[in-house]
CSV table of C-alpha atoms and ligand atoms in Angstrom, one decimal:
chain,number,residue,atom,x,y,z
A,604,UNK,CA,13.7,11.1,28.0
A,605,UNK,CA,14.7,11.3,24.6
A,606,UNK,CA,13.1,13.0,21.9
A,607,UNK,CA,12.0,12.2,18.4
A,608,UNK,CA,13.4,15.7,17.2
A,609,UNK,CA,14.5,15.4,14.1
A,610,UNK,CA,11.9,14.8,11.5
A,611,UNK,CA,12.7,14.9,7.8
A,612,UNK,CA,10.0,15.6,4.9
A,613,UNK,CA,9.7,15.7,1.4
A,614,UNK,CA,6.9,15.4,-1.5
A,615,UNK,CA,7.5,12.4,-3.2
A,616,UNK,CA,5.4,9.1,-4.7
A,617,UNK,CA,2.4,11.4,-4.6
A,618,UNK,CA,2.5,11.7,-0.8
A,619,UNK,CA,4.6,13.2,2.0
A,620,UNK,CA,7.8,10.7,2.9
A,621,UNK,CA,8.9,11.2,6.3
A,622,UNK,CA,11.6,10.1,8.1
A,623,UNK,CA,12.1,10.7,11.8
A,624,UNK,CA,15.3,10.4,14.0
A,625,UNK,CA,17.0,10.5,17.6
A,626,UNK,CA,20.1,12.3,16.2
A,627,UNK,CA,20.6,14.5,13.0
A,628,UNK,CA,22.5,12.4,10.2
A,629,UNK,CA,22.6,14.5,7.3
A,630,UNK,CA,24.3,11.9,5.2
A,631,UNK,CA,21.8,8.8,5.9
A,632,UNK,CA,18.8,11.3,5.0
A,633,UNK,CA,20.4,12.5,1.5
A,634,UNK,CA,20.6,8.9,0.6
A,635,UNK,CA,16.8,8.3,1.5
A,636,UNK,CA,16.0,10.5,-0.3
A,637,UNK,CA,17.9,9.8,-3.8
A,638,UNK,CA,17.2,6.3,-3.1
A,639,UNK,CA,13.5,7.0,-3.2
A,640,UNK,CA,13.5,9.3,-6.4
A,641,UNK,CA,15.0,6.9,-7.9
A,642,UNK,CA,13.1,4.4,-7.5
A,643,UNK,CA,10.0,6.1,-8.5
A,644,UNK,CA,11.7,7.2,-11.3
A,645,UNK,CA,12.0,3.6,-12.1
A,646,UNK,CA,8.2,2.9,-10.6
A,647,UNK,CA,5.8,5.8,-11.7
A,648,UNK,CA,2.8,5.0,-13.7
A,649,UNK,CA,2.3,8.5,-12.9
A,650,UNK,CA,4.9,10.6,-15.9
A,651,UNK,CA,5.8,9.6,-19.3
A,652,UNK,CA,8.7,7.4,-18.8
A,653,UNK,CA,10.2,5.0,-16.2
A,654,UNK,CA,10.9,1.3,-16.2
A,655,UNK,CA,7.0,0.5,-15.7
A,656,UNK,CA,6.0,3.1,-18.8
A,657,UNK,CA,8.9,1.6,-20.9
A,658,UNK,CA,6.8,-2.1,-20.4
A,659,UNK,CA,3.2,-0.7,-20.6
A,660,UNK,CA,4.3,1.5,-23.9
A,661,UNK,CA,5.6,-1.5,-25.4
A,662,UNK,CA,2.4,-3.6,-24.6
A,663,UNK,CA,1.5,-6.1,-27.7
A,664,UNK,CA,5.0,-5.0,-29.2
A,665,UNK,CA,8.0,-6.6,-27.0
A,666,UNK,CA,9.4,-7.5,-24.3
A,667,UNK,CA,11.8,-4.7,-21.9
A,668,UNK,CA,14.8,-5.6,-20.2
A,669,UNK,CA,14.3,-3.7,-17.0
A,670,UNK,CA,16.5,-3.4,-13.8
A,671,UNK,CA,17.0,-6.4,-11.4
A,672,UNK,CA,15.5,-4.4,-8.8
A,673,UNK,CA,12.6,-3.5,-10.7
A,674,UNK,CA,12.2,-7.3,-12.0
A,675,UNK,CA,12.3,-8.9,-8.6
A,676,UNK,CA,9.2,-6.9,-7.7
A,677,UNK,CA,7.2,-7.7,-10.7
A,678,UNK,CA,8.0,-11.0,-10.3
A,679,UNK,CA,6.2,-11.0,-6.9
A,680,UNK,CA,3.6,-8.8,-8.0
A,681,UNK,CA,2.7,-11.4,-10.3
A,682,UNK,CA,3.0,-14.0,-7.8
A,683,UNK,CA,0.8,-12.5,-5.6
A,684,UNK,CA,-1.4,-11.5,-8.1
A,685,UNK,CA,-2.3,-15.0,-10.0
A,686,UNK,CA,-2.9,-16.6,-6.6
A,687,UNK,CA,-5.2,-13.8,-5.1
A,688,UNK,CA,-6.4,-12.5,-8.4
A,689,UNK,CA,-10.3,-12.1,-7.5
A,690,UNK,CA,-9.2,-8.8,-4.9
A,691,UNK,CA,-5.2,-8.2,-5.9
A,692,UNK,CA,-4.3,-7.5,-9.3
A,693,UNK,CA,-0.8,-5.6,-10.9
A,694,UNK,CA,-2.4,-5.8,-14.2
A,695,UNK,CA,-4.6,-3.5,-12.7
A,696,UNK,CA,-3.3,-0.6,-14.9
A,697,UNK,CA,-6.2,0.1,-17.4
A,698,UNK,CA,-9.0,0.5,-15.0
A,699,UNK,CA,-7.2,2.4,-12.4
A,700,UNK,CA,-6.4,5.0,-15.6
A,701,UNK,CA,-9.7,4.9,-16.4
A,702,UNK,CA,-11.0,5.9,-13.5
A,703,UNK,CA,-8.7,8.0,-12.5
A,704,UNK,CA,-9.6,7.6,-8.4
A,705,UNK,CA,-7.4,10.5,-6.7
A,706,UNK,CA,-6.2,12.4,-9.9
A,707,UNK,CA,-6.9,15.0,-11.9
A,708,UNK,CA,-9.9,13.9,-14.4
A,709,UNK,CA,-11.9,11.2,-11.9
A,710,UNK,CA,-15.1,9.5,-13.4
A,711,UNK,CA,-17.3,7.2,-13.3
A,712,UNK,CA,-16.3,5.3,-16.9
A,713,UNK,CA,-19.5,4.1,-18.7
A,714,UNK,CA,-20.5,0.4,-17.9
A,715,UNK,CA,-18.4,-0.2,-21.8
A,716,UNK,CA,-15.7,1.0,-21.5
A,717,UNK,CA,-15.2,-0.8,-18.0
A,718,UNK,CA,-16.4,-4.1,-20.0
A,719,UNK,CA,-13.3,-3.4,-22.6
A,720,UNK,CA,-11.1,-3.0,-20.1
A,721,UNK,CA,-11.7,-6.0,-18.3
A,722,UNK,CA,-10.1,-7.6,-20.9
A,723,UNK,CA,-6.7,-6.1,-20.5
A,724,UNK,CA,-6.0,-7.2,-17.0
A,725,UNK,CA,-5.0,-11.0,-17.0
A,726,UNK,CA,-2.0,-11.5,-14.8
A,727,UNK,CA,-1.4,-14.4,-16.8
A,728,UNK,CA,-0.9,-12.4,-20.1
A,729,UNK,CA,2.1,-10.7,-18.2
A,730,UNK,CA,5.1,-13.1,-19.6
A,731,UNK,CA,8.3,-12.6,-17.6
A,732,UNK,CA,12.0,-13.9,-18.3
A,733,UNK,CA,13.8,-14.4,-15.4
A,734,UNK,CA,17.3,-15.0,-17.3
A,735,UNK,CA,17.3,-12.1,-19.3
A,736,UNK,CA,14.6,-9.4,-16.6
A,737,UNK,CA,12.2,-8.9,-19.5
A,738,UNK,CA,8.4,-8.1,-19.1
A,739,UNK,CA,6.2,-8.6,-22.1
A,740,UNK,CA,2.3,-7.7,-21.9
A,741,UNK,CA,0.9,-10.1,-24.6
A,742,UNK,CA,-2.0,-7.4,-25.8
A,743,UNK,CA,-1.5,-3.9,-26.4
A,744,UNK,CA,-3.9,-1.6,-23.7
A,745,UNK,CA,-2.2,-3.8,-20.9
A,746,UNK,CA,-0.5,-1.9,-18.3
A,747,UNK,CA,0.7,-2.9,-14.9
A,748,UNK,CA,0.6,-0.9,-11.6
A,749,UNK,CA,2.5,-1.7,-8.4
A,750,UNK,CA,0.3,0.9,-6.7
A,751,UNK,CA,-0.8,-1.5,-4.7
A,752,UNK,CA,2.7,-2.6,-3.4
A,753,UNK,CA,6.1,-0.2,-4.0
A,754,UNK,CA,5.6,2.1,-1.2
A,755,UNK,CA,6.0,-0.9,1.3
A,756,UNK,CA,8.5,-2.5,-0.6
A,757,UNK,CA,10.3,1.6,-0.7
A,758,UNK,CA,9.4,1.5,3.4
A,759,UNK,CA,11.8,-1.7,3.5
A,760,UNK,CA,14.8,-0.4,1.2
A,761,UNK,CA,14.8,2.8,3.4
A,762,UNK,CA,14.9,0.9,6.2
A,763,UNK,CA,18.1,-1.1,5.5
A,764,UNK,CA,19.8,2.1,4.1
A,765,UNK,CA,19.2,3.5,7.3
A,766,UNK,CA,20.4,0.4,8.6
A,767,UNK,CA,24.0,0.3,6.5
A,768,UNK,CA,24.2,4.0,7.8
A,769,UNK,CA,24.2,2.8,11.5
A,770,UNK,CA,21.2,4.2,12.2
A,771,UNK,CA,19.0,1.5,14.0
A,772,UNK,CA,15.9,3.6,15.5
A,773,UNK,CA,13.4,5.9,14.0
A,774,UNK,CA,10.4,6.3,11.9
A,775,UNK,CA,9.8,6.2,8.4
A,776,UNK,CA,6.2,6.9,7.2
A,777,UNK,CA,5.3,7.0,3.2
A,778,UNK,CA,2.2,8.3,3.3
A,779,UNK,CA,0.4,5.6,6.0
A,780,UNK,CA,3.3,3.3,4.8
A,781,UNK,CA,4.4,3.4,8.8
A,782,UNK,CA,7.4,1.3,9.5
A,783,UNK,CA,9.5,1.6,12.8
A,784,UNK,CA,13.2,0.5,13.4
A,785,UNK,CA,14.0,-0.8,16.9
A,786,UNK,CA,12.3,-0.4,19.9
A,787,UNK,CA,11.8,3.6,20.8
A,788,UNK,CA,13.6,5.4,23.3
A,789,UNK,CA,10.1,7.7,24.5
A,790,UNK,CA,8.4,5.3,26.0
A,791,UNK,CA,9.4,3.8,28.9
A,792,UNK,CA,8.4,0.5,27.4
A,793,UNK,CA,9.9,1.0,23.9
A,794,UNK,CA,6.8,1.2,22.2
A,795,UNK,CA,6.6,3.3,18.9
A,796,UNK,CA,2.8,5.1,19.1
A,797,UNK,CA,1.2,5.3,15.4
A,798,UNK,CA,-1.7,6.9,15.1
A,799,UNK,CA,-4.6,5.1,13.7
A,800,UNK,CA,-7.1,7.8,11.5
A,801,UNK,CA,-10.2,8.1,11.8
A,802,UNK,CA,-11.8,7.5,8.5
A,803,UNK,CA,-13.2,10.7,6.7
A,804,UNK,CA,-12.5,12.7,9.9
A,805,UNK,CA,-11.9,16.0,8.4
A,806,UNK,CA,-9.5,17.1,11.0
A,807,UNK,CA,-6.9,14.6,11.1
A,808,UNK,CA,-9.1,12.8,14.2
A,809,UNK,CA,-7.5,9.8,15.7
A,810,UNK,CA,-9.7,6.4,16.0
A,811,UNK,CA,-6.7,4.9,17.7
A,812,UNK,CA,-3.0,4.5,19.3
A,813,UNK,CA,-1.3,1.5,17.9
A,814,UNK,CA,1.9,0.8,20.1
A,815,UNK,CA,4.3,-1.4,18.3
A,816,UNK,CA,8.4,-2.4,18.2
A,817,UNK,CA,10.2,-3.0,15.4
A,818,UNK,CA,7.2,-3.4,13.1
A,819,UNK,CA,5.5,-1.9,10.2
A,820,UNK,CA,2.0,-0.7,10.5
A,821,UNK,CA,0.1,-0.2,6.9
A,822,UNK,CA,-3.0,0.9,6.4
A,823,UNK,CA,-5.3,0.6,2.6
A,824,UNK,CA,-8.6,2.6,2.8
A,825,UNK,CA,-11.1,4.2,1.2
A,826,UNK,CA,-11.2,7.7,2.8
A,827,UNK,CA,-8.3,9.3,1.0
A,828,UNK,CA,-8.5,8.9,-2.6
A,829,UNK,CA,-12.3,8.7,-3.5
A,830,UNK,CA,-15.1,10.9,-5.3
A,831,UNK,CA,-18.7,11.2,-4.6
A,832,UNK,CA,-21.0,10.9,-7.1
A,833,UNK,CA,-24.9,10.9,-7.2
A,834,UNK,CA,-24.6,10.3,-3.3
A,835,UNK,CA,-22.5,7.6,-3.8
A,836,UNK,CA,-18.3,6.8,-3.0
A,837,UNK,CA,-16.3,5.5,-5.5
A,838,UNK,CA,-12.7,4.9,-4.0
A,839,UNK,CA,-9.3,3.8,-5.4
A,840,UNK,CA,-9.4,-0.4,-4.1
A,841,UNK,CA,-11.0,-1.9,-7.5
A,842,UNK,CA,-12.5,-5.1,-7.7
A,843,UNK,CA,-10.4,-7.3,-10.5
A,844,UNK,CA,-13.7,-9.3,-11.3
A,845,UNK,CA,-16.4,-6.0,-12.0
A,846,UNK,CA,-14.0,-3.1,-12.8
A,847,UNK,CA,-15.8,-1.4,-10.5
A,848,UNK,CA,-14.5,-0.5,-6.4
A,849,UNK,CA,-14.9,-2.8,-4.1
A,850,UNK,CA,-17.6,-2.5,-2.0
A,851,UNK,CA,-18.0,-4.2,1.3
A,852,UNK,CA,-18.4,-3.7,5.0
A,853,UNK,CA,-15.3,-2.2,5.5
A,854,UNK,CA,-13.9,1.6,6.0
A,855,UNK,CA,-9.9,0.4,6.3
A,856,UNK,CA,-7.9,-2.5,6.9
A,857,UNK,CA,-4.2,-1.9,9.0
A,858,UNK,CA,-2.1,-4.7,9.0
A,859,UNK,CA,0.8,-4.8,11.7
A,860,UNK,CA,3.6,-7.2,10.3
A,861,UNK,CA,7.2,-7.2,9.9
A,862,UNK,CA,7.8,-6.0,6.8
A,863,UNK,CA,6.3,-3.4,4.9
A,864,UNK,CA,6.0,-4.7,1.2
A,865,UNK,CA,4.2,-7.7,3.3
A,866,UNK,CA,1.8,-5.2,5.2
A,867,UNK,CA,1.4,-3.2,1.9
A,868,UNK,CA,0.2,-7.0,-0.4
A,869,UNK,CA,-1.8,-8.0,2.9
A,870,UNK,CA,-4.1,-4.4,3.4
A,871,UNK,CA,-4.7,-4.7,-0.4
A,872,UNK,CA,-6.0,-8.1,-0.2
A,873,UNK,CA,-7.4,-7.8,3.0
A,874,UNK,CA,-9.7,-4.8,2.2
A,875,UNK,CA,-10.8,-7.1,-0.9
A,876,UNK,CA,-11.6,-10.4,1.2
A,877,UNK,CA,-13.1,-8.2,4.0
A,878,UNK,CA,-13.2,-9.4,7.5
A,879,UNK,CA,-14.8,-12.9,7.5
A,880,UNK,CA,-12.1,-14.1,4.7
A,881,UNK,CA,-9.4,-12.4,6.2
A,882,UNK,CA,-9.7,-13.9,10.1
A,883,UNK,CA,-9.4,-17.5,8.3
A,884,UNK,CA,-6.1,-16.7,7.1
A,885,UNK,CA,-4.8,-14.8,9.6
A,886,UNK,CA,-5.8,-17.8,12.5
A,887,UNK,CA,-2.8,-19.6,9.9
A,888,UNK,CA,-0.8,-15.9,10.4
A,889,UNK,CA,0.1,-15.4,13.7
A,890,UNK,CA,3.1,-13.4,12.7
A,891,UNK,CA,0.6,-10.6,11.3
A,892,UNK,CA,-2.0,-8.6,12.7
A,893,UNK,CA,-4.8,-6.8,11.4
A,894,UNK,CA,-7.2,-4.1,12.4
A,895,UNK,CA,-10.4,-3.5,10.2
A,896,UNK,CA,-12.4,-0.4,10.6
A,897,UNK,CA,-15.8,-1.4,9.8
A,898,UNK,CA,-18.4,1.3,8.5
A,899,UNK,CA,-20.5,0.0,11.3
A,900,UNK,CA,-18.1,1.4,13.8
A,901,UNK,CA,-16.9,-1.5,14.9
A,902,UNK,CA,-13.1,-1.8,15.2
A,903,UNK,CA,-11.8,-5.6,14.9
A,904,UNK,CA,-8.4,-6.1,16.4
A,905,UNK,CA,-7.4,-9.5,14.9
A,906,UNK,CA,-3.9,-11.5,16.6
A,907,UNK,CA,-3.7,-8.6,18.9
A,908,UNK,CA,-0.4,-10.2,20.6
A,909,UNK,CA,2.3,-8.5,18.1
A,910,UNK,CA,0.8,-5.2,19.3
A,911,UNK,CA,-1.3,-2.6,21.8
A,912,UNK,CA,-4.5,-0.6,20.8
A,913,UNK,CA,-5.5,2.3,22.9
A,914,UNK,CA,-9.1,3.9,22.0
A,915,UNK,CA,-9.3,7.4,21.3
A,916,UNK,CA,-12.6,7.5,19.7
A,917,UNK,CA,-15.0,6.7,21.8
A,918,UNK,CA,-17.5,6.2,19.1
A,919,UNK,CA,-16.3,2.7,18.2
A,920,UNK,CA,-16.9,-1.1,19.2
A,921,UNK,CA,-13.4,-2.9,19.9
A,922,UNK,CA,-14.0,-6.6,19.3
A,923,UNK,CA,-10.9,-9.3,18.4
B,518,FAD,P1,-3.0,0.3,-1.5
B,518,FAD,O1,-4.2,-0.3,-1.0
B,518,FAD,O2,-1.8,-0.2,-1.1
B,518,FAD,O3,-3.1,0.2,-3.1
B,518,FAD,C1,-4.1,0.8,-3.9
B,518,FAD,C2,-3.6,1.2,-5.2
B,518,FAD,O4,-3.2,0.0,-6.0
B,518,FAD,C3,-4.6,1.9,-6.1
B,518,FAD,O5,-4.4,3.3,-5.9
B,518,FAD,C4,-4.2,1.4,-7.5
B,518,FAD,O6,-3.1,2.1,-7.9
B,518,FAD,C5,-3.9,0.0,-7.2
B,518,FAD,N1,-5.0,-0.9,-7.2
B,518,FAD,C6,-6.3,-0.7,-7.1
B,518,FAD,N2,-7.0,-1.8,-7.0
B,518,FAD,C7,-6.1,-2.8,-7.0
B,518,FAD,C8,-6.2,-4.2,-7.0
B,518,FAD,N3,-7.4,-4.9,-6.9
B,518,FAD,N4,-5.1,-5.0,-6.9
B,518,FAD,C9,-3.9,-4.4,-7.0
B,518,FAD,N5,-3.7,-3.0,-7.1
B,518,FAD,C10,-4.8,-2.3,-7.1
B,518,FAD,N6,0.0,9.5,-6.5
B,518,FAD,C11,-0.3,10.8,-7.0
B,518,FAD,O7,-1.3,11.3,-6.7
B,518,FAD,N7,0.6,11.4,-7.9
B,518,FAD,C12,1.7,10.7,-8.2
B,518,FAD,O8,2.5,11.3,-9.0
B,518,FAD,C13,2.0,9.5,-7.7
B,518,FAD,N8,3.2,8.8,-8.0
B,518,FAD,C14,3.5,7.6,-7.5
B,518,FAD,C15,4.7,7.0,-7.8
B,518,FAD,C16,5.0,5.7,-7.3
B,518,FAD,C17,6.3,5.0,-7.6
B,518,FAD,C18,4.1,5.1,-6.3
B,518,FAD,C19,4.4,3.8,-5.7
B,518,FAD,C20,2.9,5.7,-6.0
B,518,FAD,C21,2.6,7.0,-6.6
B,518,FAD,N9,1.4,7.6,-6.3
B,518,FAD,C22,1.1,8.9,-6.8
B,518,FAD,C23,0.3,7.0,-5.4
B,518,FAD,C24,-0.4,5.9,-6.1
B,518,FAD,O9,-1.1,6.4,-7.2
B,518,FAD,C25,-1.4,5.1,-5.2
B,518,FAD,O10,-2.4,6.0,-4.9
B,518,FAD,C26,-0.8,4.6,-4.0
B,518,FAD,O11,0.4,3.9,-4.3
B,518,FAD,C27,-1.8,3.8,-3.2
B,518,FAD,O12,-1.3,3.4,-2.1
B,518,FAD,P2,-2.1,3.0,-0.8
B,518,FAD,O13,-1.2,2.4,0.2
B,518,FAD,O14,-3.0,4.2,-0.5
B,518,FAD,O15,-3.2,1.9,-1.3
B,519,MG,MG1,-0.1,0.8,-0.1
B,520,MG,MG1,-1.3,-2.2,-0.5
């Protein structure tokens, strides 16, 4: 049997990027790894410049020419954003700074200053120019975020770098952002195993095994980046309508797809629809798959064809 022994980690996008390989290739990994600085060089919200700060600095001033690349995923962020726009939103910007939610300076903003803010995040004051890749934010105070989407649409470039560098199996995880290349060469059946956390288990406790080929497996929930406050959780999936967090039944929402930008926009939404909302779509979906942890302990496997669950914790319901 073969073993996944080389593994390949740095701190990047605020998480830990990982790559994992069958054989050593030295060359593929360096150009991971610039490839992803870059891009969050191009991406960050999170320093003073990049192609995103150069548009929310200029907010309510003029339009910025930015890069193809960076264009092409504004454009679908927007996309994406005025069609789903009560639970997915790239204008987002304002309220997640406010809040802060997994940074340095968290609060719970006073019911004003959520009520200002609200103002600033209509997709539809985003203008784009597709024949010059210009992004103007009509008022000044807008900012976008692609928070919500750029490590799955990173997962997907890494993937066919790896890909132009012959290298056709492995693991690349962003930080939950799980994608797999190829079927694996450990198990006998050529399933990758992912595991599935156990939400706000404080030891790294497994809820689940999901076995998958050639898919991405992405994951949006509220047990990493969230504060307590008065007894009460306030975590980093906002509700577009309230400027508050979301706040439903659920604990997580994994989606098993083929790409990983896809499984990024769909655990976003997914979280914000909740489980009800979410099955109606899907039964149109059969191409993806979803798991929802519910705070109930109930885990619901939905299309549970394009992939195999195995229960660790014994402490939850399966129903599909
Ligand atoms: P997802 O569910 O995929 O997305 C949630 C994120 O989207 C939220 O954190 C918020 O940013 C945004 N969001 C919230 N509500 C909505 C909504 N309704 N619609 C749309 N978007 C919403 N983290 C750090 O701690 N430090 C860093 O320096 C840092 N730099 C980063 C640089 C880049 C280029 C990227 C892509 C991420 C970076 N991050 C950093 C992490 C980032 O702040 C988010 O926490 C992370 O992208 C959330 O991903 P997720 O898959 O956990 O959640
Ligand atoms: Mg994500
Ligand atoms: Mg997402």
């Amino acid at each position: 049997m073969v073993n996944l022994n080389y593994e390949y980690t740095q701190h990047l996008i605020g998480t830990t990027v990982s790559l994992m390989l069958f054989e050593p290739n030295e060359t593929a990994v360096q150009a991971v790894f610039q490839t992803i600085k870059m891009l969050e060089d191009k991406l960050t919200v999170n320093r003073s410049s990049s192609e995103v700060m150069s548009i929310n600095l200029a907010a309510g001033h003029h339009p910025v020419i930015v890069s193809r690349s960076v264009f092409s995923l504004i454009e679908q962020a927007q996309k994406i954003s005025l069609y789903f726009n009560s639970c997915f939103n790239f204008a987002i910007g304002p309220l997640v700074k406010l809040w802060k939610i997994g940074f340095n300076g968290y609060q719970v903003p006073s019911a004003k200053l959520i009520r200002e803010k609200l103002l600033l995040i209509d997709p539809k004051n985003i203008e784009l120019d597709a024949n010059t890749y210009s992004v103007f934010l009509r008022k000044p105070g807008m900012e976008i975020d692609l928070g919500a989407i750029a490590k799955g649409y990173i997962a997907d470039v890494v993937k066919s770098i790896l890909h132009q560098h012959q290298v056709y199996k492995g693991i690349i995880n962003l930080g939950g952002n799980v994608l797999t290349l190829g079927s694996s060469l450990t198990d006998g059946n050529g399933y990758w195993h992912i595991g599935l956390r156990k939400p706000f288990s404080t030891n790294g406790k497994l809820s689940g095994i999901i076995k998958v080929k050639d898919k991405s497996v992405v994951t949006s929930g509220i047990y990493e980046r969230f504060f307590i406050q008065n007894y009460r959780l306030y975590h980093h999936l906002l509700n577009p309508q309230t400027g508050y967090p979301l706040n439903n039944e659920l604990e997580s929402v994994t989606i098993i797809s083929d790409s990983s930008l896809e499984g990024d926009i769909y655990s976003t939404i997914f979280y914000g629809w909740g489980v009800d909302k979410s099955r109606q779509y899907l039964q149109k979906h059969q191409n993806l798959s979803a798991i929802f942890l519910l705070k109930n302990k109930t885990a619901i496997l939905v299309n549970p064809d394009n992939f195999i669950f195995q229960q660790i914790d014994t402490q939850y319901q399966i129903k599909t």
